[in-house]
Coordinates of C-alpha atoms in Angstrom, one line a residue:
Chain N
M1 CA 51.1 91.3 22.5
T2 CA 54.8 92.1 22.0
G3 CA 56.0 93.0 18.5
A4 CA 59.0 91.6 16.9
G5 CA 62.3 92.9 18.7
E6 CA 60.9 94.6 21.5
T7 CA 61.1 94.1 25.1
P8 CA 58.6 94.1 27.8
D9 CA 60.2 97.1 29.4
E10 CA 60.2 99.1 26.2
P11 CA 57.5 101.9 26.3
V12 CA 54.7 101.6 23.7
V13 CA 54.6 104.9 22.7
R14 CA 57.7 107.3 22.7
L15 CA 57.7 110.7 21.5
S16 CA 61.1 112.5 21.5
D17 CA 61.9 116.2 20.3
L18 CA 58.6 116.2 18.4
R19 CA 57.5 119.0 16.4
F20 CA 54.6 119.5 14.2
A21 CA 52.9 122.2 12.4
Y22 CA 50.1 122.4 9.8
P23 CA 51.1 124.4 6.7
A24 CA 49.7 127.8 6.8
T25 CA 48.6 127.9 10.1
S26 CA 50.1 129.4 13.2
F27 CA 49.3 125.9 15.0
R28 CA 52.6 124.3 16.6
L29 CA 53.0 121.2 18.6
Q30 CA 56.1 120.7 20.5
I31 CA 56.7 117.6 22.8
S32 CA 60.3 117.2 24.2
H33 CA 59.8 113.6 25.6
W34 CA 56.7 111.5 26.3
E35 CA 56.6 107.8 27.0
V36 CA 53.4 105.5 27.7
A37 CA 54.5 102.2 29.1
R38 CA 52.9 99.0 28.1
G39 CA 49.3 98.3 29.5
R40 CA 49.0 101.7 30.9
Q41 CA 45.7 103.5 30.4
V42 CA 46.4 107.4 30.0
A43 CA 44.0 110.2 29.4
V44 CA 45.1 113.4 27.7
I45 CA 43.1 116.2 28.5
G46 CA 43.2 120.0 27.3
P47 CA 41.2 122.5 25.7
S48 CA 39.7 122.6 22.1
G49 CA 42.3 123.2 19.7
S50 CA 45.3 122.3 21.9
G51 CA 46.3 119.5 19.4
K52 CA 44.9 116.5 21.3
T53 CA 43.6 114.9 18.0
T54 CA 46.8 115.9 16.2
L55 CA 48.7 114.2 18.8
L56 CA 46.8 110.9 18.3
H57 CA 47.2 111.2 14.8
L58 CA 51.0 111.6 15.0
I59 CA 51.0 108.4 17.2
A60 CA 49.0 106.5 14.7
G61 CA 51.1 107.7 11.9
I62 CA 48.2 109.4 10.0
L63 CA 50.3 112.6 10.4
R64 CA 54.0 112.7 9.8
P65 CA 56.1 115.0 12.4
T66 CA 57.8 118.0 11.1
A67 CA 60.7 116.8 13.1
G68 CA 61.3 114.4 16.1
V69 CA 60.9 111.0 16.7
V70 CA 57.7 109.0 17.0
G71 CA 58.0 105.4 18.2
V72 CA 55.4 103.0 18.6
E73 CA 56.0 99.4 19.9
G74 CA 59.7 99.8 19.1
R75 CA 59.2 100.9 15.5
R76 CA 60.1 104.4 14.4
L77 CA 57.1 105.6 12.5
D78 CA 58.7 108.6 11.5
E79 CA 61.1 106.6 9.4
L80 CA 58.6 104.0 7.8
A81 CA 57.6 104.2 4.2
D82 CA 54.2 105.0 3.6
R83 CA 53.2 101.6 2.5
E84 CA 55.0 100.1 5.7
L85 CA 53.2 102.6 8.0
R86 CA 49.9 101.7 6.7
A87 CA 50.3 98.1 7.1
F88 CA 51.6 98.7 10.9
R89 CA 48.7 100.8 11.7
A90 CA 46.2 98.3 10.2
R91 CA 47.7 95.6 12.3
R92 CA 49.1 97.2 15.5
I93 CA 46.8 100.2 16.3
G94 CA 43.2 100.4 16.9
M95 CA 41.6 103.8 16.6
V96 CA 38.2 105.0 18.0
F97 CA 37.5 108.4 15.9
Q98 CA 35.5 111.2 17.5
D99 CA 33.0 111.2 14.6
F100 CA 33.2 107.2 14.5
Q101 CA 33.9 107.2 10.9
L102 CA 31.7 104.2 10.0
L103 CA 31.1 103.4 6.3
E104 CA 27.4 103.9 5.7
Y105 CA 26.9 101.3 2.9
L106 CA 28.0 98.5 5.5
D107 CA 26.1 96.7 8.0
V108 CA 27.5 96.4 11.7
R109 CA 29.3 93.2 11.2
E110 CA 30.9 94.5 8.2
N111 CA 31.9 97.8 9.8
I112 CA 33.6 95.8 12.7
L113 CA 35.4 93.5 10.3
L114 CA 36.5 96.6 8.1
P115 CA 40.2 96.4 9.0
Y116 CA 40.3 92.9 7.6
Y117 CA 38.6 93.8 4.4
I118 CA 41.1 96.4 3.8
G119 CA 44.1 95.0 5.4
T120 CA 46.4 93.3 3.1
D121 CA 48.0 91.2 5.8
L122 CA 44.7 90.3 7.4
R123 CA 42.2 87.6 6.6
I124 CA 38.8 87.2 7.8
S125 CA 38.6 83.5 9.3
G126 CA 35.9 81.7 11.3
D127 CA 37.8 82.9 14.6
V128 CA 37.7 86.6 13.3
R129 CA 34.0 86.3 12.7
R130 CA 33.4 84.7 16.2
R131 CA 35.4 87.5 17.6
A132 CA 33.2 90.1 15.7
D133 CA 30.1 88.3 17.2
E134 CA 31.6 88.3 20.5
L135 CA 32.5 92.0 20.6
A136 CA 29.3 93.0 19.3
A137 CA 27.4 91.1 21.8
A138 CA 29.7 92.6 24.7
V139 CA 28.4 96.0 23.5
G140 CA 25.0 94.9 23.3
L141 CA 24.6 94.9 19.5
G142 CA 24.5 91.1 19.0
D143 CA 21.0 91.3 17.6
R144 CA 22.0 94.1 15.2
M145 CA 24.9 92.6 13.4
R146 CA 22.8 92.9 9.6
R147 CA 21.6 96.3 10.4
N148 CA 22.9 99.2 8.5
V149 CA 24.7 101.5 10.5
T150 CA 22.7 104.6 9.2
R151 CA 19.9 103.1 11.4
L152 CA 21.9 103.0 14.7
S153 CA 21.6 105.9 17.6
Q154 CA 24.7 107.7 18.1
G155 CA 25.7 105.5 21.0
E156 CA 25.3 102.4 19.0
R157 CA 27.5 103.9 16.3
Q158 CA 30.1 104.5 18.7
R159 CA 30.1 100.9 20.0
V160 CA 30.6 99.9 16.7
A161 CA 33.6 102.0 16.1
L162 CA 34.7 100.7 19.3
C163 CA 34.4 97.2 18.2
R164 CA 36.2 97.9 15.1
A165 CA 39.2 99.3 17.1
L166 CA 39.5 96.2 19.0
I167 CA 38.7 93.6 16.4
T168 CA 42.4 93.2 15.3
E169 CA 43.2 92.9 19.0
P170 CA 46.0 95.7 18.7
P171 CA 48.5 96.3 21.3
L172 CA 47.8 100.1 21.1
I173 CA 44.5 101.6 21.3
L174 CA 44.0 105.3 20.7
A175 CA 40.5 106.6 21.3
D176 CA 39.4 110.3 20.5
E177 CA 36.6 111.7 22.6
P178 CA 35.1 108.1 22.9
T179 CA 32.4 109.3 25.1
G180 CA 31.7 112.6 23.4
N181 CA 28.2 112.0 22.3
L182 CA 26.9 109.8 24.9
D183 CA 24.9 110.2 28.1
P184 CA 26.3 109.5 31.5
V185 CA 25.0 105.9 31.6
N186 CA 26.4 104.8 28.2
K187 CA 29.4 107.1 28.9
R188 CA 30.2 104.7 32.0
K189 CA 29.6 101.8 29.6
I190 CA 31.7 102.4 26.8
M191 CA 34.5 103.5 29.0
A192 CA 34.2 100.3 30.9
L193 CA 34.2 98.3 27.9
L194 CA 37.0 100.0 26.3
Q195 CA 39.1 99.9 29.4
N196 CA 38.1 96.0 30.2
H197 CA 39.1 95.0 26.7
A198 CA 42.4 96.8 26.7
R199 CA 43.0 95.1 30.1
R200 CA 42.0 91.7 28.7
L201 CA 44.3 92.1 25.6
G202 CA 47.3 93.7 27.7
A203 CA 47.0 96.6 25.2
T204 CA 47.9 100.2 26.1
L205 CA 45.3 102.8 26.0
V206 CA 45.6 106.4 25.1
V207 CA 42.3 108.2 25.5
V208 CA 42.0 112.0 24.5
T209 CA 39.0 113.8 26.1
H210 CA 37.2 116.8 27.3
D211 CA 35.2 114.7 29.7
R212 CA 36.6 114.9 33.2
D213 CA 34.2 112.4 34.5
I214 CA 36.2 109.5 33.0
L215 CA 39.7 110.7 34.4
S216 CA 39.4 108.9 37.7
A217 CA 39.5 105.5 36.1
M218 CA 42.6 106.3 34.1
D219 CA 46.1 105.4 35.5
R220 CA 47.5 108.7 34.4
V221 CA 46.2 112.0 33.0
V222 CA 48.1 114.4 31.0
D223 CA 46.8 117.8 30.6
F224 CA 47.8 119.3 27.4
A225 CA 47.4 122.9 28.4
D226 CA 50.2 122.2 31.0
W227 CA 51.9 119.9 28.8
T228 CA 55.8 120.6 30.0
A229 CA 54.9 120.6 33.5
K230 CA 53.0 117.2 33.6
V231 CA 55.1 115.6 30.9
G232 CA 58.6 117.2 31.2
Chain E
M1 CA 37.6 93.9 -1.8
W2 CA 35.0 92.5 -4.1
H3 CA 32.6 92.5 -1.0
L4 CA 33.0 95.9 -0.2
A5 CA 32.8 97.1 -3.9
W6 CA 29.7 95.0 -4.2
R7 CA 28.3 96.4 -1.1
H8 CA 28.8 100.1 -2.2
V9 CA 27.2 99.3 -5.5
V10 CA 24.3 97.8 -4.0
Y11 CA 23.7 100.5 -1.4
Y12 CA 23.9 103.4 -4.0
R13 CA 21.7 101.3 -6.3
G14 CA 20.2 104.6 -7.9
Q15 CA 23.5 105.9 -9.1
T16 CA 24.7 102.2 -10.1
L17 CA 21.5 102.0 -12.3
L18 CA 22.0 105.2 -13.9
L19 CA 25.5 104.3 -14.6
V20 CA 24.7 100.9 -15.9
A21 CA 21.9 102.3 -18.2
A22 CA 24.0 104.9 -19.6
I23 CA 26.9 102.6 -20.4
A24 CA 24.5 100.0 -21.7
L25 CA 22.6 102.2 -24.0
A26 CA 25.8 103.7 -25.2
G27 CA 27.1 100.1 -26.4
Y28 CA 23.6 99.2 -27.3
L29 CA 22.9 101.8 -29.9
P30 CA 26.1 100.9 -32.3
I31 CA 25.7 97.1 -31.7
A32 CA 22.0 96.7 -32.3
T33 CA 22.3 99.0 -35.5
E34 CA 24.9 96.7 -36.7
L35 CA 23.1 93.6 -35.9
L36 CA 19.9 94.9 -37.1
L37 CA 21.3 96.2 -40.5
R38 CA 23.3 92.9 -40.8
R39 CA 20.0 91.0 -40.4
L40 CA 18.0 93.4 -42.5
Q41 CA 20.9 92.8 -45.4
H42 CA 20.7 89.1 -45.0
D43 CA 16.8 89.0 -45.0
L44 CA 16.3 91.3 -47.9
R45 CA 19.0 89.4 -49.8
S46 CA 17.6 85.9 -49.2
R47 CA 14.1 87.0 -50.0
A48 CA 15.4 88.9 -53.1
D49 CA 17.6 86.0 -54.3
A50 CA 14.6 83.5 -54.1
T51 CA 12.5 85.8 -56.2
P52 CA 14.2 86.0 -59.7
L53 CA 11.9 88.8 -61.2
V54 CA 9.0 90.7 -60.4
V55 CA 6.3 92.4 -62.8
G56 CA 4.4 95.3 -62.0
K57 CA 3.2 98.9 -62.7
L58 CA 5.6 101.5 -63.8
G59 CA 7.0 103.5 -61.0
S60 CA 9.4 103.0 -58.1
R61 CA 11.5 99.9 -58.3
T62 CA 12.0 99.9 -54.6
D63 CA 8.3 100.2 -53.9
L64 CA 7.6 97.3 -56.5
M65 CA 10.5 95.0 -54.8
L66 CA 9.2 95.7 -51.1
H67 CA 5.4 95.1 -52.2
A68 CA 6.2 91.7 -54.0
L69 CA 8.6 90.6 -51.3
Y70 CA 7.2 92.0 -48.0
F71 CA 3.4 92.8 -49.3
T72 CA 3.9 96.5 -48.4
A73 CA 0.8 98.4 -49.3
K74 CA 2.7 100.7 -51.3
A75 CA 2.8 99.2 -54.7
P76 CA 3.5 101.6 -57.6
G77 CA 0.0 100.8 -59.0
R78 CA -2.0 98.0 -60.3
I79 CA -1.8 95.9 -63.5
P80 CA -4.4 93.9 -65.4
F81 CA -4.6 90.2 -64.8
G82 CA -3.9 89.5 -68.3
T83 CA -0.3 90.9 -67.9
M84 CA 0.4 87.7 -66.7
E85 CA -0.4 86.2 -69.9
T86 CA 1.3 88.7 -71.7
V87 CA 4.6 88.2 -70.1
T88 CA 4.5 84.4 -70.1
A89 CA 3.1 84.0 -73.7
D90 CA 6.2 82.7 -74.9
G91 CA 6.6 80.1 -72.3
Y92 CA 9.9 81.5 -70.8
A93 CA 8.8 81.6 -67.7
R94 CA 5.9 80.6 -65.2
A95 CA 4.1 83.5 -63.3
I96 CA 2.4 83.7 -59.9
P97 CA 0.0 86.5 -59.4
L98 CA 0.0 88.7 -56.4
A99 CA -2.9 91.2 -55.2
A100 CA -1.9 92.8 -51.9
V101 CA -3.8 96.0 -51.3
H102 CA -6.3 95.1 -48.5
T103 CA -5.9 93.8 -44.9
A104 CA -7.5 91.8 -42.6
K105 CA -7.2 92.7 -38.9
R106 CA -4.3 95.0 -39.9
V107 CA -2.5 92.2 -41.7
S108 CA -1.8 92.3 -45.2
L109 CA -4.0 90.0 -47.2
V110 CA -2.3 88.4 -50.2
G111 CA -4.4 87.1 -53.1
T112 CA -2.4 84.6 -54.9
S113 CA -2.6 81.1 -56.5
L114 CA -1.6 78.0 -54.7
D115 CA 1.5 77.9 -56.7
Y116 CA 2.9 80.8 -54.5
F117 CA 3.2 78.1 -51.6
E118 CA 4.9 75.7 -53.8
Y119 CA 7.4 78.2 -55.0
R120 CA 8.2 79.7 -51.6
R121 CA 8.1 76.0 -50.1
L122 CA 5.6 77.0 -47.5
R123 CA 3.9 74.2 -45.6
V124 CA 0.7 74.0 -43.9
S125 CA 1.1 73.2 -40.3
S126 CA -2.2 72.5 -39.5
G127 CA -5.6 72.5 -41.9
R128 CA -5.2 72.8 -45.4
T129 CA -4.7 75.3 -48.1
F130 CA -7.4 77.3 -49.5
G131 CA -9.5 75.8 -52.1
R132 CA -12.6 77.9 -52.4
L133 CA -13.8 81.4 -52.6
G134 CA -13.5 83.3 -48.9
E135 CA -11.1 80.6 -47.7
C136 CA -7.6 81.7 -46.4
V137 CA -4.5 80.5 -44.9
V138 CA -2.9 82.5 -42.2
G139 CA 0.9 82.6 -41.6
A140 CA 2.6 81.4 -38.3
S141 CA 3.1 84.9 -36.4
V142 CA -0.5 85.8 -37.6
A143 CA -1.9 82.7 -36.2
R144 CA 0.0 83.2 -33.1
R145 CA -0.8 86.9 -32.8
L146 CA -4.4 86.9 -33.4
G147 CA -5.1 83.3 -31.9
L148 CA -6.3 81.9 -35.0
S149 CA -6.7 78.2 -36.0
P150 CA -8.6 76.2 -38.9
G151 CA -12.2 76.6 -38.3
D152 CA -11.7 80.4 -37.2
S153 CA -12.7 83.5 -39.3
L154 CA -11.7 87.1 -39.6
L155 CA -13.1 90.0 -41.3
T156 CA -11.3 92.0 -44.0
D157 CA -10.7 95.6 -43.1
T158 CA -12.7 98.5 -45.0
E159 CA -10.0 101.4 -45.4
S160 CA -12.1 104.1 -43.8
F161 CA -15.5 104.8 -42.0
V162 CA -16.6 106.7 -45.3
E163 CA -15.9 104.0 -47.8
L164 CA -19.4 102.8 -48.7
T165 CA -18.6 100.8 -51.6
R166 CA -16.9 98.1 -50.1
Y167 CA -18.1 95.8 -47.4
P168 CA -15.8 93.7 -45.2
L169 CA -15.7 90.1 -46.2
K170 CA -15.7 87.2 -43.7
L171 CA -12.9 85.0 -44.3
H172 CA -12.8 81.4 -43.2
V173 CA -9.4 80.3 -42.0
V174 CA -8.8 76.9 -43.3
G175 CA -4.8 76.4 -42.5
V176 CA -2.0 77.7 -40.7
L177 CA 1.2 77.9 -42.3
A178 CA 4.4 76.5 -40.6
A179 CA 6.9 79.5 -39.5
A180 CA 9.2 80.2 -42.1
G181 CA 11.0 83.1 -40.7
T182 CA 10.0 85.1 -43.6
P183 CA 7.5 88.0 -44.3
D184 CA 5.1 85.1 -45.1
D185 CA 4.5 84.5 -41.5
D186 CA 2.9 87.9 -41.2
A187 CA 0.5 87.6 -43.8
V188 CA -2.9 86.0 -44.6
F189 CA -3.3 84.2 -47.9
C190 CA -6.5 83.8 -50.2
D191 CA -7.3 82.9 -53.6
I192 CA -6.9 86.0 -55.9
K193 CA -10.4 85.7 -56.8
T194 CA -11.5 86.3 -53.2
V195 CA -9.5 89.5 -53.4
W196 CA -11.6 90.4 -56.4
V197 CA -14.7 89.8 -54.3
I198 CA -13.6 92.2 -51.7
E199 CA -12.7 94.8 -54.4
G200 CA -16.5 94.5 -55.6
I201 CA -15.8 93.1 -58.7
G202 CA -17.4 89.6 -57.8
H203 CA -20.1 89.3 -55.6
G204 CA -23.0 87.1 -54.4
H205 CA -26.6 87.8 -53.5
Q206 CA -29.9 86.3 -53.1
D207 CA -31.3 84.4 -56.2
L208 CA -33.7 86.9 -58.1
G209 CA -35.6 84.0 -59.8
G210 CA -38.7 84.0 -58.1
V211 CA -38.3 87.5 -56.1
D212 CA -41.2 90.3 -57.2
E213 CA -40.6 92.5 -54.1
P214 CA -40.6 96.3 -55.5
G215 CA -37.4 97.3 -53.6
V216 CA -35.5 94.2 -54.6
V217 CA -36.3 93.8 -58.5
L218 CA -36.6 97.4 -60.0
E219 CA -37.2 95.8 -63.6
R220 CA -37.5 92.5 -65.2
T221 CA -37.3 91.9 -68.9
E222 CA -36.8 88.4 -71.0
N223 CA -32.9 89.0 -70.8
A224 CA -32.3 90.8 -68.0
V225 CA -33.2 91.7 -64.4
T226 CA -32.4 95.1 -62.9
A227 CA -31.8 94.8 -59.2
G228 CA -32.5 97.5 -56.5
A229 CA -30.6 98.5 -53.1
A230 CA -32.7 96.1 -51.0
L231 CA -31.1 93.4 -52.9
K232 CA -29.4 91.2 -50.2
Q233 CA -25.6 91.0 -50.7
Y234 CA -23.7 88.3 -49.1
L235 CA -20.9 89.3 -46.7
E236 CA -19.8 85.6 -46.3
I237 CA -19.2 82.9 -48.9
T238 CA -20.8 79.7 -47.7
P239 CA -21.1 76.5 -49.4
E240 CA -24.9 77.4 -49.6
N241 CA -24.4 80.7 -51.3
E242 CA -21.0 80.0 -53.0
A243 CA -22.8 79.6 -56.4
S244 CA -24.3 82.7 -56.5
F245 CA -21.1 84.5 -56.6
H246 CA -20.2 85.9 -60.0
F247 CA -17.8 88.3 -61.8
H248 CA -18.7 91.3 -63.8
G249 CA -16.3 92.0 -66.8
N250 CA -13.3 90.3 -68.5
M251 CA -10.9 88.6 -66.1
R252 CA -7.9 89.7 -68.0
D253 CA -8.8 93.1 -66.8
F254 CA -9.3 92.5 -63.1
P255 CA -6.5 94.2 -61.2
I256 CA -3.4 92.7 -59.6
T257 CA -0.6 94.6 -58.0
A258 CA 2.4 92.4 -59.0
V259 CA 3.6 89.0 -60.5
I260 CA 6.4 86.8 -59.5
L261 CA 8.0 85.5 -62.7
I262 CA 10.1 82.2 -62.5
P263 CA 12.1 82.1 -65.8
R264 CA 12.9 78.6 -67.0
D265 CA 16.7 79.5 -67.0
E266 CA 19.0 82.2 -67.2
K267 CA 18.7 82.7 -70.8
S268 CA 14.8 83.1 -70.4
E269 CA 15.5 85.5 -67.9
T270 CA 17.7 87.7 -69.9
I271 CA 15.2 87.5 -72.9
L272 CA 12.3 88.5 -70.5
L273 CA 14.4 91.5 -69.2
G274 CA 15.1 92.5 -72.5
R275 CA 11.7 92.0 -74.1
W276 CA 9.8 94.1 -71.4
H277 CA 12.6 96.5 -70.6
E278 CA 11.0 99.3 -72.3
S279 CA 7.2 98.5 -71.9
D280 CA 5.1 101.5 -71.5
E281 CA 2.6 99.6 -69.2
F282 CA 4.7 97.9 -66.6
Q283 CA 8.4 96.9 -65.6
V284 CA 10.0 93.8 -64.9
I285 CA 12.6 94.1 -61.9
E286 CA 15.3 91.9 -60.5
P287 CA 14.9 92.1 -56.9
D288 CA 18.4 91.2 -55.9
R289 CA 19.6 94.1 -57.9
V290 CA 17.1 96.8 -56.3
V291 CA 17.9 95.2 -52.9
E292 CA 21.5 96.1 -53.5
L293 CA 20.8 99.5 -54.6
L294 CA 18.8 100.0 -51.4
L295 CA 21.3 98.4 -49.3
G296 CA 23.9 100.7 -50.6
T297 CA 21.7 103.8 -49.4
V298 CA 20.9 102.2 -46.3
F299 CA 24.6 101.5 -45.4
Q300 CA 25.8 105.2 -46.4
I301 CA 23.1 106.2 -43.9
K302 CA 24.7 103.7 -41.4
H303 CA 28.3 105.4 -42.0
L304 CA 26.6 108.5 -40.6
L305 CA 25.2 106.5 -37.4
D306 CA 28.4 104.9 -37.0
L307 CA 30.1 108.3 -36.7
A308 CA 27.1 109.4 -34.2
A309 CA 27.7 106.4 -32.2
V310 CA 31.5 107.2 -31.8
F311 CA 30.5 110.6 -30.5
V312 CA 27.9 109.1 -28.3
A313 CA 30.4 106.7 -26.8
V314 CA 33.0 109.3 -26.4
S315 CA 30.8 111.7 -24.5
T316 CA 29.3 108.9 -22.5
G317 CA 32.9 107.9 -21.6
L318 CA 33.7 111.3 -20.8
L319 CA 30.6 111.7 -18.7
I320 CA 31.4 108.6 -16.9
A321 CA 35.0 109.7 -16.0
L322 CA 33.2 113.0 -14.5
V323 CA 30.9 111.1 -12.6
V324 CA 33.8 108.7 -11.2
L325 CA 35.8 111.9 -10.5
L326 CA 32.9 113.7 -8.7
S327 CA 32.2 110.6 -6.8
L328 CA 35.7 110.1 -5.6
R329 CA 35.5 113.8 -4.4
L330 CA 32.3 112.9 -2.7
R331 CA 34.0 109.8 -1.2
A332 CA 36.8 111.9 0.2
A333 CA 35.9 111.2 3.8
E334 CA 35.4 107.5 3.1
M335 CA 38.8 107.5 1.6
A336 CA 40.1 109.1 4.6
T337 CA 38.6 106.6 6.9
L338 CA 40.3 103.9 4.9
F339 CA 43.7 105.7 5.0
K340 CA 43.3 106.1 9.0
L341 CA 42.6 102.6 9.2
G342 CA 45.7 101.5 7.5
C343 CA 44.4 100.9 4.0
R344 CA 47.1 101.0 1.4
R345 CA 46.8 103.4 -1.7
A346 CA 46.8 100.1 -3.9
T347 CA 43.8 98.7 -1.9
T348 CA 41.9 101.7 -2.2
A349 CA 42.7 102.0 -6.1
R350 CA 41.5 98.1 -6.3
L351 CA 38.3 99.0 -4.4
I352 CA 37.4 101.7 -6.9
S353 CA 38.3 99.6 -9.7
A354 CA 36.4 96.7 -8.5
E355 CA 33.4 98.9 -8.2
L356 CA 33.8 100.2 -11.9
L357 CA 34.3 96.7 -13.2
I358 CA 31.2 95.4 -11.5
V359 CA 29.0 98.4 -12.9
T360 CA 30.6 97.5 -16.3
G361 CA 30.0 93.9 -15.7
L362 CA 26.2 94.6 -14.9
S363 CA 26.1 97.1 -17.9
C364 CA 27.6 94.3 -20.3
A365 CA 24.9 91.7 -18.6
V366 CA 22.1 94.4 -19.5
L367 CA 23.5 94.9 -23.0
V368 CA 23.5 91.2 -23.6
V369 CA 20.0 90.9 -22.6
M370 CA 19.1 93.9 -24.6
L371 CA 20.9 92.5 -27.6
G372 CA 19.4 89.1 -27.3
T373 CA 16.0 90.5 -27.3
T374 CA 16.7 92.6 -30.2
W375 CA 18.1 89.3 -32.0
L376 CA 14.9 87.7 -31.2
V377 CA 12.5 90.3 -32.1
G378 CA 14.7 91.9 -34.6
P379 CA 13.5 90.1 -37.9
S380 CA 9.7 90.6 -37.0
L381 CA 10.7 94.3 -36.1
L382 CA 12.3 94.6 -39.5
R383 CA 9.5 93.1 -41.5
W384 CA 7.1 95.5 -39.5
W385 CA 9.4 98.3 -40.3
I386 CA 9.7 97.6 -44.0
V387 CA 5.9 97.0 -44.2
S388 CA 5.2 100.2 -42.3
G389 CA 7.2 102.1 -45.0
G390 CA 10.4 102.4 -42.8
V391 CA 12.7 101.5 -46.0

């Protein structure tokens, strides 16, 4: 799962002298240095509004930093052109959003395959379809592939979002509150699925969460409130 | 990409249908108007070109032309049957009478002679042409619409409930005409004398020879018998009672509504036109010239319609643009998701374009179906429009 021109020892995520501010707000994010090694499973915790989601969006290249370096898999995302950045994100990063962000006019299978429908360099093949079926079966949605996502429960939607993040077998998985809307049983199931799939793929997992119940299973925990102390 | 676009269009089918309907209708109005008017132009011209001259009562030339060609009820008036002899006395033309003031089952009933079929090259597809009083031949469309075939019968219509002087006459269908694609398909034809029977000029009743009933025979002299209201009038002409039918008065005075004149040659036509141009009783018209005048007026109106169609198309286009813009605003979250998943701007633009193309394609398909239907029913629709006084 290594990208072109990278070495196994190279961190998958590298932030350096990162600064970010939303225009016309007092919000400021500053990270002097942070790295996540390949294959590690890291949780980022912190109070609401501290910038956890912003951090994920910066790592994914959805937001561009005001200053500093955002490196993912050896590529400087802050230097990539918009077109390259989007293509990189589609191929190399899998994201699970807090509010799932499924397309309501598509069914379960189509939502899982969405990165392939919209990715310029991605083509849907028999293998990809099979992978979608396997992922759906693994999260207990094998019999609902043709069901519209608006007819699913919150937990089921979360699982579809999870499958969509994993379908491209990305080396980096970013999950924003993946257990936010789930009951304890489903919470454990989802985290187990996410972690097992990440391990199987050799992928790096960064999870942003409020939920302290899931921290014990992670390799490392970063407290956003005490960022400098933990990270620095 | 097309798959996503199609799924979006299908999922929001209500909005899609509205858009498709708006685009299809905006396109349909001007194109259908153009199609129908071209068809009207063609039909009117071909019918007029096949009818050299028409004689009728002085009055609206357009009404006379439409009456003689399309059997519209609005003839300028009636002329005596003897007019035929007057205008053909010099042998410059042969004449075919028309008396088209009555209807049967709301279909124009045209009293004429058998020459009409020969002149219009009308062929009987089943049965035969009329030969006796009370017999009729129906046009192909009428036969299909009313389910008529030889051996059937149909009643003539009385004009109103209070019309006591005229009884409906039962007509015997003896033939069905082959479809000609002309107004003849939508008419019922009978002998002109049958029309006079309907008019009450001719009638049949029980033989008064041996009848002495007080209500039936009021007075009997050596030369005449005066019948009363109890006299049995025949409402159907049968082989048994046909001989009892007779006409009162001079046939030259019996009414007809128009005469189709077929001049021997161009010179004869010119002579006839010149001779009867300033008649106080009737007029001779050239249907093709009247049609050209009529079409001139119609196309003037069409220019206004074209202008209106341009406004409709522009306003529809602007509304659709507004709908698309509002739709993009409503879909901001969806677009953001696509962006977050790595969708390129060009891909998003292609997705929107694909949806618009699908909607446009569906609109075109609906438009083609609507125009096809219009093309198929257009001729009948136009004939109905003309007959009902639309022109």
